[in-house]
GROMACS .gro file of N, CA and C in nm:
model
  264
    1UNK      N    1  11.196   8.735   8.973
    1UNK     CA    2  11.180   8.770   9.112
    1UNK      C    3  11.156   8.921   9.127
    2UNK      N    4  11.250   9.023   9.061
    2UNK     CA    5  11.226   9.168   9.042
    2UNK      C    6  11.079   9.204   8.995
    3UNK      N    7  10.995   9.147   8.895
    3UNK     CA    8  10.886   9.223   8.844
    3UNK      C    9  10.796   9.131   8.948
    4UNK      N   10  10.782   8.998   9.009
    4UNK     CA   11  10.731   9.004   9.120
    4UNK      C   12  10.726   9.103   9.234
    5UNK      N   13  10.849   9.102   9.269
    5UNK     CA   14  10.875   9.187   9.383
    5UNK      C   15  10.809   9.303   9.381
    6UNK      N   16  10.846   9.333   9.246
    6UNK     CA   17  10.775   9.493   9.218
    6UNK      C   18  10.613   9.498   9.205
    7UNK      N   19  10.575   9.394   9.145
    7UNK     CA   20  10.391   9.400   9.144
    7UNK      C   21  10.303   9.381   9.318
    8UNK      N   22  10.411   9.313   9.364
    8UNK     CA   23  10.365   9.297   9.550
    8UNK      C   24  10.364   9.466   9.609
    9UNK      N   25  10.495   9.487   9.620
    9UNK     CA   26  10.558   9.613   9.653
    9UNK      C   27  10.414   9.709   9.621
   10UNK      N   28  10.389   9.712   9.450
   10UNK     CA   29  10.285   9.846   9.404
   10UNK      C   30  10.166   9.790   9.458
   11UNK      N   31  10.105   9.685   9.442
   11UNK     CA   32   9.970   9.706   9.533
   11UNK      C   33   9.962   9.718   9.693
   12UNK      N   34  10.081   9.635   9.744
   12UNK     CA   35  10.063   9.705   9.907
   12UNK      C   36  10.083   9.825   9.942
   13UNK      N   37  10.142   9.936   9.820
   13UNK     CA   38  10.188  10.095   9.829
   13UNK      C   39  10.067  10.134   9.836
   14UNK      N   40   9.990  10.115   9.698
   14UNK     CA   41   9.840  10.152   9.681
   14UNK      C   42   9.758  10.128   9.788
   15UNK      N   43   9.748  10.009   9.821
   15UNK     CA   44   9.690  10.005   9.946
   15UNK      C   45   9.701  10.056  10.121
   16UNK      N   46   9.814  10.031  10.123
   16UNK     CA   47   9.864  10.170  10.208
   16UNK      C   48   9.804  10.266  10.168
   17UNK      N   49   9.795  10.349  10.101
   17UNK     CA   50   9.771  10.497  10.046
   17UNK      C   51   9.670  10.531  10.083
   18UNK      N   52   9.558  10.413  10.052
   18UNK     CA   53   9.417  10.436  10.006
   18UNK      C   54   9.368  10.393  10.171
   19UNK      N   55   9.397  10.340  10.238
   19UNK     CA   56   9.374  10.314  10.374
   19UNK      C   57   9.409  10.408  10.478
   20UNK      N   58   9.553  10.448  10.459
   20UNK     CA   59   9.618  10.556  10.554
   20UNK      C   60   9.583  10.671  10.516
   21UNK      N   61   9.561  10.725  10.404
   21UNK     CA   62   9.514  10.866  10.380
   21UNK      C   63   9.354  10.938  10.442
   22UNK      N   64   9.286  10.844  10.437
   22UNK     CA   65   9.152  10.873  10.480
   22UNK      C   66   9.182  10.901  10.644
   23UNK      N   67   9.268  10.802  10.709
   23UNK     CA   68   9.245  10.769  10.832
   23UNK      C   69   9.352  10.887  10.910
   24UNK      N   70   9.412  10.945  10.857
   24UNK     CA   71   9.572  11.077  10.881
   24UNK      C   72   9.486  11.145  10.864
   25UNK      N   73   9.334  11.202  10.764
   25UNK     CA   74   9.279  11.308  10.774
   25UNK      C   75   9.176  11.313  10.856
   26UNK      N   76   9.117  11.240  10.869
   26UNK     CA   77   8.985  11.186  10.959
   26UNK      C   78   9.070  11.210  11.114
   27UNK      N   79   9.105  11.131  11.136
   27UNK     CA   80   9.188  11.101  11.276
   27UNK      C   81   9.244  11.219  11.336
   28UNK      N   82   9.383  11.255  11.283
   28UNK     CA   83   9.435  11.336  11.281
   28UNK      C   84   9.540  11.299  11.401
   29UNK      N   85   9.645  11.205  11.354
   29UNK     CA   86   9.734  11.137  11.379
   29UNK      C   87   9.894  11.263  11.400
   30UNK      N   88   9.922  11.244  11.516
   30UNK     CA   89  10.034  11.274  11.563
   30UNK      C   90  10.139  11.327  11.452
   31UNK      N   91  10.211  11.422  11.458
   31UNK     CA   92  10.348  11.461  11.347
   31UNK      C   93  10.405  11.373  11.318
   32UNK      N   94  10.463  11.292  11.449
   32UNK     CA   95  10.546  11.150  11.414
   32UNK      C   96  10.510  11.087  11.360
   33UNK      N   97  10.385  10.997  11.348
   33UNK     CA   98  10.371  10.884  11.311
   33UNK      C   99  10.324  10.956  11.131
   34UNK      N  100  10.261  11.107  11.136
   34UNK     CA  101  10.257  11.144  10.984
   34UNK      C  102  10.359  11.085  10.884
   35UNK      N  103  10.461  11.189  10.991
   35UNK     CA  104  10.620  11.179  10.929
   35UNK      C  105  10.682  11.051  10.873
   36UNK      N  106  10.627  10.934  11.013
   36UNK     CA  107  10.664  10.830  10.951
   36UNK      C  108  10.579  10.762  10.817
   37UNK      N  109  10.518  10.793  10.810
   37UNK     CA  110  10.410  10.748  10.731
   37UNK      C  111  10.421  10.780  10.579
   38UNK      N  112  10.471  10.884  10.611
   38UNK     CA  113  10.533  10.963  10.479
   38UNK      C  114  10.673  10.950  10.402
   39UNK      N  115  10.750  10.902  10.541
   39UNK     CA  116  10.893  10.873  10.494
   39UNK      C  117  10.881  10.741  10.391
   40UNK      N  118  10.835  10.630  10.457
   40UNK     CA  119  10.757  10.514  10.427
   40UNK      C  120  10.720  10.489  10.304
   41UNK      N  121  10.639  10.544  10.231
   41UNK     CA  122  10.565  10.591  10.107
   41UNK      C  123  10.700  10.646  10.052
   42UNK      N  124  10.766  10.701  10.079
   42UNK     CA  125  10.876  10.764   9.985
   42UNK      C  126  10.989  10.659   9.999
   43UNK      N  127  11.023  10.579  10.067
   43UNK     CA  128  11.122  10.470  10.071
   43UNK      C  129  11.064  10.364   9.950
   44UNK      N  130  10.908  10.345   9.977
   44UNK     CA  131  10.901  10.228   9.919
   44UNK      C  132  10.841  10.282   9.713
   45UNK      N  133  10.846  10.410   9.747
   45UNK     CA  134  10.849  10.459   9.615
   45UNK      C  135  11.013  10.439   9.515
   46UNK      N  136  11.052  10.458   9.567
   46UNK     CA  137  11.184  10.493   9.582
   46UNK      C  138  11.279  10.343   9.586
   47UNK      N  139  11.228  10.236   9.640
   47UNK     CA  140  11.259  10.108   9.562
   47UNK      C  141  11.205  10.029   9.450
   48UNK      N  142  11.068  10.086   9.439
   48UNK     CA  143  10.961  10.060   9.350
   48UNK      C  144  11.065  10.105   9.194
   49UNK      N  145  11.062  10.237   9.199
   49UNK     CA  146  11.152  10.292   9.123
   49UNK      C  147  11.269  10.202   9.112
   50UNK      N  148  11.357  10.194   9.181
   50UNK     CA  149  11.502  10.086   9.156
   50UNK      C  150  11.427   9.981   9.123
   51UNK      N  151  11.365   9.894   9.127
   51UNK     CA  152  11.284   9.748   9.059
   51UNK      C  153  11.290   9.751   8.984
   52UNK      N  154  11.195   9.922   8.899
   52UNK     CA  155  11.166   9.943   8.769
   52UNK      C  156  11.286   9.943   8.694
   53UNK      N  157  11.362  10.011   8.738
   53UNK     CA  158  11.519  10.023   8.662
   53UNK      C  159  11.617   9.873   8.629
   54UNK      N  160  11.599   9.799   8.727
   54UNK     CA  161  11.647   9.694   8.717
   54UNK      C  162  11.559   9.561   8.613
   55UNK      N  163  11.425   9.609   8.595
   55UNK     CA  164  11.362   9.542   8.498
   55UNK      C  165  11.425   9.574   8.405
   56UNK      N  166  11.417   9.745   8.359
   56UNK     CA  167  11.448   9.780   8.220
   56UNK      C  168  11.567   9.739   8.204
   57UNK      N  169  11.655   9.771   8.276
   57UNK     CA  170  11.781   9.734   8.260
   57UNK      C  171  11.823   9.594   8.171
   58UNK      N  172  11.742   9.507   8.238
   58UNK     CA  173  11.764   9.333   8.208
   58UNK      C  174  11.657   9.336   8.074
   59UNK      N  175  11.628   9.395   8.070
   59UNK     CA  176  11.524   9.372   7.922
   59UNK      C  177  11.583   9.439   7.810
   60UNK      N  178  11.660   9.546   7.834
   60UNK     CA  179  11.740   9.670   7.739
   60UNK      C  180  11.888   9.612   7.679
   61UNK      N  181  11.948   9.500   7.793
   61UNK     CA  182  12.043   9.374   7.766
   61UNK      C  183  11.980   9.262   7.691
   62UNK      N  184  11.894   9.201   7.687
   62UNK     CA  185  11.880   9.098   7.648
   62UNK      C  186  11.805   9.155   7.489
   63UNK      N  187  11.757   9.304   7.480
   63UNK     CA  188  11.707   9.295   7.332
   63UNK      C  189  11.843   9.371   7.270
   64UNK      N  190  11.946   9.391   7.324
   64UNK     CA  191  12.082   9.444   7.289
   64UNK      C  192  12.121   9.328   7.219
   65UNK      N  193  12.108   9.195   7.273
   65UNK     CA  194  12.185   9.072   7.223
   65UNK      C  195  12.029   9.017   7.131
   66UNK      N  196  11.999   9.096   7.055
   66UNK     CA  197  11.869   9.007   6.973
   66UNK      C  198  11.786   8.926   7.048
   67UNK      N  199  11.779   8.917   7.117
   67UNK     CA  200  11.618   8.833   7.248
   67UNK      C  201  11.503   8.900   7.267
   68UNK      N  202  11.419   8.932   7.139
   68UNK     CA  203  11.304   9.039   7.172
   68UNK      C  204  11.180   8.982   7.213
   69UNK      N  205  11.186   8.845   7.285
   69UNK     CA  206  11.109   8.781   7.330
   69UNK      C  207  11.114   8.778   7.471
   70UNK      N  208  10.989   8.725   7.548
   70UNK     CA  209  11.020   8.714   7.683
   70UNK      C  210  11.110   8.603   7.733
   71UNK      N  211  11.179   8.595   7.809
   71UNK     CA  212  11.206   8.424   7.884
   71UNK      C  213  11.123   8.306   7.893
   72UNK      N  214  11.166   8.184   7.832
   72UNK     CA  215  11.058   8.078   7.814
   72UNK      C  216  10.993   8.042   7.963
   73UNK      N  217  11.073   8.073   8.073
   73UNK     CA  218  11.059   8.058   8.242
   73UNK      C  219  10.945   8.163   8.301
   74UNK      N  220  11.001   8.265   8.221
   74UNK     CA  221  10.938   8.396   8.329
   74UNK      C  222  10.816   8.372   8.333
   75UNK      N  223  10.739   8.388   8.446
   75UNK     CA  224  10.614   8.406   8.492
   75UNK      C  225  10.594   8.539   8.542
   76UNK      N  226  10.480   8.604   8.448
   76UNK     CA  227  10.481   8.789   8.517
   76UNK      C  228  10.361   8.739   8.575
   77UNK      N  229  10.349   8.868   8.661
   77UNK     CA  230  10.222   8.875   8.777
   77UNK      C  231  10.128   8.926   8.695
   78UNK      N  232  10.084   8.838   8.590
   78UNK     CA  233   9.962   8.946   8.517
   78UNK      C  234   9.857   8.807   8.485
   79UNK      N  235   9.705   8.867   8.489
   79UNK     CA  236   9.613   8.759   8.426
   79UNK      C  237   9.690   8.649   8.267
   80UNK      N  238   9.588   8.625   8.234
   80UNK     CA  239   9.657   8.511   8.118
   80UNK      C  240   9.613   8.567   8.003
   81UNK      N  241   9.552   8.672   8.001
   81UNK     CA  242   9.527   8.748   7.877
   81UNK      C  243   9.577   8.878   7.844
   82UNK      N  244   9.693   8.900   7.938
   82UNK     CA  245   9.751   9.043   7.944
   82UNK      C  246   9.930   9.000   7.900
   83UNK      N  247   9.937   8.842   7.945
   83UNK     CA  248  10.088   8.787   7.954
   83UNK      C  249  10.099   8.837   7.779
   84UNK      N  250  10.248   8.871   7.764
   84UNK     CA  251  10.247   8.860   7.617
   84UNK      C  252  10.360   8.721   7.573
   85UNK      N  253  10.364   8.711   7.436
   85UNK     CA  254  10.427   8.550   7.421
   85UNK      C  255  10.570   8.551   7.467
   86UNK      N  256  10.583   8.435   7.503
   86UNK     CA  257  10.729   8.407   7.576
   86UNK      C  258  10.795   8.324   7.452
   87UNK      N  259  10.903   8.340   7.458
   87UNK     CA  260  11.033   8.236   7.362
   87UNK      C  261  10.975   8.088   7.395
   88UNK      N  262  11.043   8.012   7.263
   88UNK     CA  263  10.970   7.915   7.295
   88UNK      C  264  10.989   7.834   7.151
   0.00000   0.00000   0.00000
């Protein structure tokens, strides 16, 4: 659910970015809504980050206990030629 969460999270950041940045310079959007805009981007950086930690975390445990494989369950958010092999 975490490296989901986290692959949703990074492309709607990116996309945010790449949408709102053009349109804050072009436009030229109010302090507030900058501000908010900015806080925003740094919140969701900033859980992006805690995701990441909580991946490593659970991966840094499980190759602690000899499991240097993925979970036979896990499904990552990646094409089918990027997945690497799962336990099994």
């Amino acid at each position: 659910m975490v490296m989901w969460l986290d692959a949703f999270l990074s492309a709607g950041l990116a996309v945010l970015g790449a949408l709102a940045s053009p349109i804050v310079a072009a436009v030229g959007l109010p302090r507030g809504v900058v501000f908010g805009l900015g806080m925003a981007a740094i919140g969701l950086a900033l859980l992006l980050a805690s995701l990441g930690a909580i991946t490593a975390g659970l991966l840094i445990v499980r190759m602690r206990a000899g499991q240097y494989r993925m979970p036979p369950r896990l499904r990552l958010p990646l094409p089918a030629g990027m997945r690497p092999p799962t336990a099994g």
